[in-house]
């Protein structure tokens, strides 16, 4: 008795993972850092995450429609959510709501879909978004808060919402009374003014290595990063190259002149280095594919960040460094093809 | 390392195990089919023997419809390939296109035999004095017996042996590493017929003029190791060792196994014989032993019939041409939720659309899977360049780059990125989060590369032909011109000669006129 069967290609067993699972793992790995951020700086970051996620999904929906792509698999791949969360982690927790709107417009519409959608973008969408608003709206993007422990006014959820949606601070004295320069800012302006690093570091804004609060958030991000390494979502080459190059390059400067150069670990734990090392520079789409290529890519991010911090006009340069290396990635790939079996 | 140093190092094969790049640790699922001893199923009603058993040319039928044939009689012949023999005695019912077990799913020319149930053998010609036989006669015997690699690729044994014979082979590797999940036919064979395997190994070793034999098995095949080392042939044989290797897919691949045993890589454009090594499957060795001692051609093999879609999974000694459905019936049929039928393992196997396809030399396993074993086909997403495919690729390629290159028809980059080195193991397919059918793309790409090579060869041939023709025409033209020139010369010479004659005639005439004139004048001397 003959029986017929449906055919389908190998493998004839469930595949290991899906794009959605990969993205969810990234989101899960970001959670400890996100919670630490909330712990140190109040609920503003959570509001920003929700805002940018909503805008990101909205633009994703519109673009998928416009391009005639199926909605379900692409909305459910969570790639837009990852972009949104990474962007939210880059901006001040009290940034006005329209910042996320404009940023996600650029991230999803321009950086992602106009380049061909998921997997086709040359530049990291979150970094494109951040750089667009950083350059276009410097005022709104530099209103940073001190850690709750140092703040005169503590922002509850209601105060946060009012500030984000009205742009007005519900406390006497307005923005000036509540915002504070970031540790990296303080450092840059201090050094530029001729003050010495150990003296600047006496400010209560600084902790053991980086900024107070910030260094702990970095630790939690690193923890999430180790989870991704363990789950083999990211490879070790990029984080090691980013952090290693920052340490190696800042060491001689610090040894020669410790008064005007921060010590290497301070560089690592300030700003977005740890976040970038594990979550941003590891973006596979806009990064390199071979192991050697990833080492070069990561080192490039570390070096350009330090150059911008030291000689550039911005206190931190991670976003610019990532975008510049995105441009270089295809060329690096071209020259770092790994050896094949038997070659 | 120079190639001679590599050959020296290859001689240490098996002393310790090494790693190969990538690969996967998969669930074995082998136990379910290893519980019962191997049996021979009853004769099916019809045996359908495809005349194409491996890559290459289709064998030519040697029998006609209505012929009475004997078991073991040669029914197909193909000069460079292995011969095809009748699996049983009976009559040839038809020679026609039938579905055959082939990855293409296309029907092919088959000899349909109705067995008479008497199982009457033709006259067999054993080489019982094989120790005195010359290697060339052993190789010829292997070809006549239709021996081909039973590991899956069905490469004709005599061709591989001839290559090994000409290349100073020092070590024969018997491949008992059955790394794909579910398949257990080699394991059962090694457990049940170790003597034949080791005898076959000795014949192969003698044919090659090699010194050593390594039988590579998986580290979890405890019973197999015992069976092999306990066998009487093993006790009598020198320089045969059983080596256990860790079970990582696709370690049963020839190049991967050699890397694990020697730490060396077979040159990308070369063959294992470049290192002085020849790999043969354990089942091939057993078939060699039977061919030599009994003169039995290759007409049957161990086949695993397994999977959750089979009621009682087990192994069979099945005649070629036995329909898959016949074997499944012997296993108690399908379970209710069977959803897919596969020949081979879950990683590299190809699906059957109907179970009337026959068992062939390549069929190591028939796998029936249920809905729970396979996921519904998921939508293919764009590549996110996560690089997981490169991490598991045992050929150390960059599958995501190759995919892009093939998609964009960039054939030269695809070639430099090693498309033809892909062994189609399917590791990249298995780990791809976007569910891109990478191996399908690579097969397509390889086909295109081959087509391009053939086309460029044809173009080269045409160019040469054109140039030769031009040259020939030119030489003919020159020849003609030369001839013309010569003729002109001759003509000219003739003309000048005639001129000269005419001139001399003229002169003579003139002279004559002068004389007569003088005569007229009445010259005194003339008279």
Short mmCIF file of N, CA and C in Angstrom, two decimals, chain A residues 1-20 22-23 73-74 77 117-120 229 231-236 283-291 294 329 333-343, chain B residues 24 26 255-256 259 265-268 325 334 338-342 345-347 349 351-356 369 373-375 378 381-388 391-392 394-398 400-401 416-418 429-435:
data_model
loop_
_atom_site.label_atom_id
_atom_site.label_comp_id
_atom_site.label_asym_id
_atom_site.label_seq_id
_atom_site.Cartn_x
_atom_site.Cartn_y
_atom_site.Cartn_z
N UNK A 1 0.86 -1.20 0.00
CA UNK A 1 0.00 0.00 0.00
C UNK A 1 0.89 1.24 0.00
N UNK A 2 0.83 1.97 -1.07
CA UNK A 2 1.68 3.15 -1.20
C UNK A 2 1.08 4.32 -0.44
N UNK A 3 1.94 5.08 0.15
CA UNK A 3 1.47 6.23 0.89
C UNK A 3 2.30 7.44 0.46
N UNK A 4 1.67 8.57 0.31
CA UNK A 4 2.46 9.74 -0.09
C UNK A 4 2.62 10.72 1.07
N UNK A 5 3.66 11.51 0.95
CA UNK A 5 4.04 12.42 2.03
C UNK A 5 4.33 13.81 1.49
N UNK A 6 4.15 14.78 2.35
CA UNK A 6 4.57 16.15 2.05
C UNK A 6 6.09 16.21 2.15
N UNK A 7 6.73 16.91 1.22
CA UNK A 7 8.19 17.03 1.31
C UNK A 7 8.57 18.44 1.73
N UNK A 8 9.75 18.51 2.33
CA UNK A 8 10.29 19.80 2.73
C UNK A 8 11.78 19.60 2.94
N UNK A 9 12.55 20.67 2.79
CA UNK A 9 14.01 20.53 2.84
C UNK A 9 14.53 20.25 4.22
N UNK A 10 15.80 19.76 4.28
CA UNK A 10 16.47 19.53 5.55
C UNK A 10 16.74 20.88 6.22
N UNK A 11 16.99 20.97 7.49
CA UNK A 11 17.01 19.87 8.45
C UNK A 11 15.59 19.41 8.83
N UNK A 12 15.49 18.09 9.05
CA UNK A 12 14.19 17.54 9.40
C UNK A 12 14.02 17.49 10.91
N UNK A 13 14.33 18.61 11.54
CA UNK A 13 14.05 18.74 12.97
C UNK A 13 13.98 20.23 13.29
N UNK A 14 13.41 20.57 14.44
CA UNK A 14 13.21 21.99 14.73
C UNK A 14 14.56 22.71 14.78
N UNK A 15 14.61 23.87 14.15
CA UNK A 15 15.86 24.63 14.18
C UNK A 15 16.09 25.22 15.55
N UNK A 16 17.34 25.60 15.77
CA UNK A 16 17.73 25.96 17.12
C UNK A 16 17.06 27.24 17.62
N UNK A 17 16.95 28.23 16.78
CA UNK A 17 16.49 29.51 17.30
C UNK A 17 15.80 30.32 16.22
N UNK A 18 15.25 31.46 16.61
CA UNK A 18 14.61 32.35 15.65
C UNK A 18 15.16 33.76 15.87
N UNK A 19 14.92 34.64 14.92
CA UNK A 19 15.35 36.03 15.07
C UNK A 19 14.69 36.61 16.32
N UNK A 20 13.40 36.31 16.49
CA UNK A 20 12.68 36.86 17.64
C UNK A 20 13.32 36.42 18.96
N UNK A 22 16.43 35.60 19.46
CA UNK A 22 17.70 36.31 19.61
C UNK A 22 17.45 37.70 20.17
N UNK A 23 16.47 38.40 19.59
CA UNK A 23 16.19 39.77 20.03
C UNK A 23 15.67 39.78 21.47
N UNK A 73 5.46 38.55 10.90
CA UNK A 73 6.81 38.10 11.24
C UNK A 73 7.75 39.25 11.56
N UNK A 74 7.53 40.40 10.93
CA UNK A 74 8.50 41.48 11.13
C UNK A 74 8.21 42.31 12.38
N UNK A 77 9.46 40.28 15.36
CA UNK A 77 10.87 39.91 15.50
C UNK A 77 11.57 40.72 16.59
N UNK A 117 15.37 47.46 5.21
CA UNK A 117 14.75 46.75 6.32
C UNK A 117 15.71 45.88 7.11
N UNK A 118 15.12 45.00 7.88
CA UNK A 118 15.89 44.14 8.79
C UNK A 118 17.06 43.47 8.06
N UNK A 119 18.22 43.59 8.65
CA UNK A 119 19.39 42.90 8.10
C UNK A 119 20.09 43.64 6.98
N UNK A 120 19.51 44.75 6.51
CA UNK A 120 20.10 45.45 5.36
C UNK A 120 20.73 46.78 5.74
N UNK A 229 27.05 36.43 25.97
CA UNK A 229 28.22 35.66 25.57
C UNK A 229 27.99 34.18 25.85
N UNK A 231 25.18 32.66 26.09
CA UNK A 231 24.16 32.13 25.18
C UNK A 231 24.62 32.17 23.73
N UNK A 232 25.80 32.62 23.50
CA UNK A 232 26.40 32.73 22.17
C UNK A 232 25.58 33.61 21.23
N UNK A 233 24.88 34.62 21.83
CA UNK A 233 24.18 35.58 20.98
C UNK A 233 25.21 36.56 20.41
N UNK A 234 26.22 36.89 21.22
CA UNK A 234 27.30 37.74 20.73
C UNK A 234 28.61 36.96 20.87
N UNK A 235 29.62 37.38 20.12
CA UNK A 235 30.92 36.71 20.25
C UNK A 235 31.85 37.59 21.08
N UNK A 236 32.87 36.97 21.67
CA UNK A 236 33.71 37.70 22.63
C UNK A 236 34.57 38.76 21.96
N UNK A 283 26.17 44.70 17.39
CA UNK A 283 25.08 44.54 16.41
C UNK A 283 25.64 43.85 15.18
N UNK A 284 25.14 42.65 14.89
CA UNK A 284 25.75 41.89 13.79
C UNK A 284 25.50 42.51 12.43
N UNK A 285 24.33 43.14 12.27
CA UNK A 285 23.95 43.62 10.94
C UNK A 285 24.93 44.68 10.44
N UNK A 286 25.26 45.63 11.31
CA UNK A 286 26.10 46.74 10.86
C UNK A 286 27.56 46.53 11.23
N UNK A 287 27.88 45.36 11.78
CA UNK A 287 29.26 45.09 12.17
C UNK A 287 29.97 44.19 11.19
N UNK A 288 31.07 43.58 11.65
CA UNK A 288 31.86 42.70 10.79
C UNK A 288 31.46 41.25 11.02
N UNK A 289 31.80 40.40 10.08
CA UNK A 289 31.37 39.00 10.18
C UNK A 289 32.46 38.04 10.66
N UNK A 290 33.69 38.29 10.30
CA UNK A 290 34.72 37.32 10.69
C UNK A 290 35.26 37.65 12.07
N UNK A 291 35.91 36.70 12.71
CA UNK A 291 36.45 36.92 14.05
C UNK A 291 37.48 38.04 14.05
N UNK A 294 35.87 41.35 13.55
CA UNK A 294 35.21 41.85 14.76
C UNK A 294 36.22 42.45 15.73
N UNK A 329 33.04 48.80 8.06
CA UNK A 329 32.84 47.35 8.23
C UNK A 329 32.95 46.54 6.93
N UNK A 333 35.65 43.60 6.37
CA UNK A 333 35.23 42.24 6.00
C UNK A 333 35.98 41.75 4.78
N UNK A 334 36.16 42.65 3.86
CA UNK A 334 36.80 42.27 2.60
C UNK A 334 38.22 41.78 2.83
N UNK A 335 38.90 42.38 3.80
CA UNK A 335 40.30 42.03 4.00
C UNK A 335 40.53 41.05 5.14
N UNK A 336 39.46 40.55 5.75
CA UNK A 336 39.65 39.63 6.87
C UNK A 336 38.93 38.32 6.65
N UNK A 337 38.84 37.89 5.39
CA UNK A 337 38.21 36.60 5.14
C UNK A 337 39.01 35.51 5.85
N UNK A 338 38.36 34.70 6.68
CA UNK A 338 39.11 33.68 7.41
C UNK A 338 39.62 32.58 6.48
N UNK A 339 40.63 31.89 6.94
CA UNK A 339 41.18 30.77 6.19
C UNK A 339 40.13 29.66 6.13
N UNK A 340 40.03 29.01 4.96
CA UNK A 340 39.07 27.91 4.85
C UNK A 340 39.75 26.59 5.22
N UNK A 341 38.94 25.56 5.39
CA UNK A 341 39.48 24.21 5.64
C UNK A 341 40.37 23.81 4.47
N UNK A 342 41.57 23.36 4.79
CA UNK A 342 42.47 22.83 3.76
C UNK A 342 43.11 23.89 2.89
N UNK A 343 42.96 25.17 3.27
CA UNK A 343 43.52 26.24 2.45
C UNK A 343 44.94 26.57 2.92
N UNK B 24 28.14 20.34 15.54
CA UNK B 24 27.03 20.44 16.48
C UNK B 24 26.98 19.18 17.33
N UNK B 26 24.34 16.90 18.73
CA UNK B 26 22.90 16.67 18.53
C UNK B 26 22.45 15.50 19.38
N UNK B 255 36.64 14.44 5.55
CA UNK B 255 37.65 15.45 5.86
C UNK B 255 37.67 15.77 7.35
N UNK B 256 36.49 15.76 7.97
CA UNK B 256 36.42 16.06 9.40
C UNK B 256 37.05 14.92 10.20
N UNK B 259 40.72 15.09 10.06
CA UNK B 259 41.23 16.16 10.92
C UNK B 259 41.24 15.72 12.38
N UNK B 265 44.60 18.94 7.83
CA UNK B 265 43.49 19.19 6.93
C UNK B 265 43.84 18.66 5.54
N UNK B 266 42.88 18.02 4.93
CA UNK B 266 43.08 17.58 3.55
C UNK B 266 43.11 18.83 2.68
N UNK B 267 44.10 18.99 1.80
CA UNK B 267 44.17 20.19 0.98
C UNK B 267 42.85 20.47 0.26
N UNK B 268 42.48 21.76 0.21
CA UNK B 268 41.16 22.14 -0.30
C UNK B 268 40.90 21.58 -1.69
N UNK B 325 8.06 0.96 1.55
CA UNK B 325 6.80 0.59 2.20
C UNK B 325 6.85 -0.84 2.74
N UNK B 334 3.24 2.56 10.07
CA UNK B 334 3.46 3.92 10.57
C UNK B 334 2.64 4.15 11.82
N UNK B 338 2.37 10.23 11.76
CA UNK B 338 3.54 10.36 10.87
C UNK B 338 3.30 11.51 9.89
N UNK B 339 4.37 12.31 9.68
CA UNK B 339 4.18 13.50 8.85
C UNK B 339 5.19 13.61 7.72
N UNK B 340 6.38 13.02 7.89
CA UNK B 340 7.38 13.18 6.84
C UNK B 340 8.24 11.94 6.76
N UNK B 341 8.58 11.55 5.52
CA UNK B 341 9.42 10.38 5.29
C UNK B 341 10.73 10.86 4.66
N UNK B 342 11.84 10.42 5.26
CA UNK B 342 13.14 10.93 4.86
C UNK B 342 14.07 9.76 4.59
N UNK B 345 19.59 10.85 7.33
CA UNK B 345 19.34 11.40 8.66
C UNK B 345 18.59 12.72 8.59
N UNK B 346 18.30 13.29 9.76
CA UNK B 346 17.54 14.54 9.78
C UNK B 346 18.34 15.75 9.29
N UNK B 347 19.67 15.64 9.26
CA UNK B 347 20.46 16.80 8.84
C UNK B 347 20.68 16.85 7.33
N UNK B 349 19.44 14.24 5.13
CA UNK B 349 18.53 13.37 4.39
C UNK B 349 17.63 14.15 3.45
N UNK B 351 13.73 14.23 1.51
CA UNK B 351 12.40 13.71 1.76
C UNK B 351 11.89 12.87 0.58
N UNK B 352 11.08 11.89 0.89
CA UNK B 352 10.42 11.09 -0.15
C UNK B 352 8.98 11.56 -0.24
N UNK B 353 8.45 11.66 -1.45
CA UNK B 353 7.04 12.02 -1.54
C UNK B 353 6.16 10.78 -1.56
N UNK B 354 6.79 9.61 -1.70
CA UNK B 354 5.99 8.38 -1.69
C UNK B 354 6.87 7.25 -1.18
N UNK B 355 6.26 6.29 -0.47
CA UNK B 355 7.09 5.24 0.12
C UNK B 355 7.25 4.05 -0.80
N UNK B 356 6.95 4.19 -2.10
CA UNK B 356 7.25 3.07 -2.99
C UNK B 356 8.65 3.19 -3.60
N UNK B 369 9.08 10.74 10.46
CA UNK B 369 8.98 11.72 11.54
C UNK B 369 7.54 12.13 11.76
N UNK B 373 8.06 16.06 15.72
CA UNK B 373 9.50 16.07 15.46
C UNK B 373 9.92 17.24 14.59
N UNK B 374 9.02 17.67 13.75
CA UNK B 374 9.37 18.73 12.81
C UNK B 374 8.48 19.92 13.11
N UNK B 375 9.02 21.11 12.98
CA UNK B 375 8.18 22.28 13.17
C UNK B 375 7.55 22.62 11.84
N UNK B 378 8.75 27.58 8.95
CA UNK B 378 8.61 28.95 9.43
C UNK B 378 9.00 29.92 8.33
N UNK B 381 13.27 34.70 7.17
CA UNK B 381 13.51 36.11 7.49
C UNK B 381 14.80 36.53 6.79
N UNK B 382 15.02 37.85 6.71
CA UNK B 382 16.31 38.28 6.14
C UNK B 382 17.45 37.88 7.06
N UNK B 383 18.63 37.73 6.48
CA UNK B 383 19.83 37.41 7.25
C UNK B 383 20.17 38.58 8.16
N UNK B 384 20.41 38.33 9.44
CA UNK B 384 20.83 39.41 10.34
C UNK B 384 22.33 39.32 10.60
N UNK B 385 23.03 38.54 9.83
CA UNK B 385 24.49 38.43 9.86
C UNK B 385 25.02 38.07 11.25
N UNK B 386 24.28 37.25 11.98
CA UNK B 386 24.68 36.94 13.35
C UNK B 386 25.96 36.13 13.35
N UNK B 387 26.26 35.45 12.25
CA UNK B 387 27.54 34.73 12.17
C UNK B 387 27.53 33.37 12.82
N UNK B 388 26.37 32.92 13.30
CA UNK B 388 26.30 31.60 13.92
C UNK B 388 26.65 30.51 12.90
N UNK B 391 30.24 30.05 12.69
CA UNK B 391 30.79 29.43 13.90
C UNK B 391 30.65 27.91 13.86
N UNK B 392 29.60 27.40 13.22
CA UNK B 392 29.41 25.94 13.21
C UNK B 392 29.92 25.28 11.93
N UNK B 394 31.95 23.35 9.51
CA UNK B 394 33.16 22.53 9.61
C UNK B 394 34.14 22.78 8.46
N UNK B 395 33.66 23.40 7.38
CA UNK B 395 34.58 23.73 6.28
C UNK B 395 35.18 25.11 6.48
N UNK B 396 34.85 25.76 7.59
CA UNK B 396 35.38 27.06 7.96
C UNK B 396 35.05 28.13 6.92
N UNK B 397 33.84 28.08 6.40
CA UNK B 397 33.42 29.08 5.41
C UNK B 397 32.62 30.18 6.11
N UNK B 398 32.21 31.18 5.33
CA UNK B 398 31.33 32.23 5.84
C UNK B 398 29.99 32.09 5.11
N UNK B 400 27.01 33.12 5.47
CA UNK B 400 26.14 34.27 5.19
C UNK B 400 26.66 35.09 4.04
N UNK B 401 27.98 35.18 3.88
CA UNK B 401 28.54 35.91 2.75
C UNK B 401 28.27 35.14 1.45
N UNK B 416 35.99 32.48 -4.64
CA UNK B 416 37.11 32.77 -3.72
C UNK B 416 36.70 32.53 -2.28
N UNK B 417 35.41 32.67 -1.96
CA UNK B 417 34.97 32.41 -0.59
C UNK B 417 34.70 30.92 -0.37
N UNK B 418 35.07 30.09 -1.32
CA UNK B 418 35.10 28.65 -1.08
C UNK B 418 33.79 27.93 -1.22
N UNK B 429 22.18 25.58 8.32
CA UNK B 429 20.72 25.58 8.25
C UNK B 429 20.11 25.42 9.63
N UNK B 430 20.72 24.52 10.40
CA UNK B 430 20.15 24.18 11.70
C UNK B 430 20.22 25.35 12.68
N UNK B 431 21.30 26.15 12.62
CA UNK B 431 21.45 27.21 13.60
C UNK B 431 20.95 28.56 13.11
N UNK B 432 20.57 28.66 11.84
CA UNK B 432 20.20 29.98 11.28
C UNK B 432 18.92 30.50 11.94
N UNK B 433 18.98 31.63 12.66
CA UNK B 433 17.77 32.15 13.29
C UNK B 433 16.76 32.66 12.27
N UNK B 434 17.22 32.96 11.06
CA UNK B 434 16.31 33.47 10.04
C UNK B 434 15.72 32.35 9.19
N UNK B 435 16.13 31.10 9.45
CA UNK B 435 15.61 29.94 8.73
C UNK B 435 15.79 30.06 7.22
#
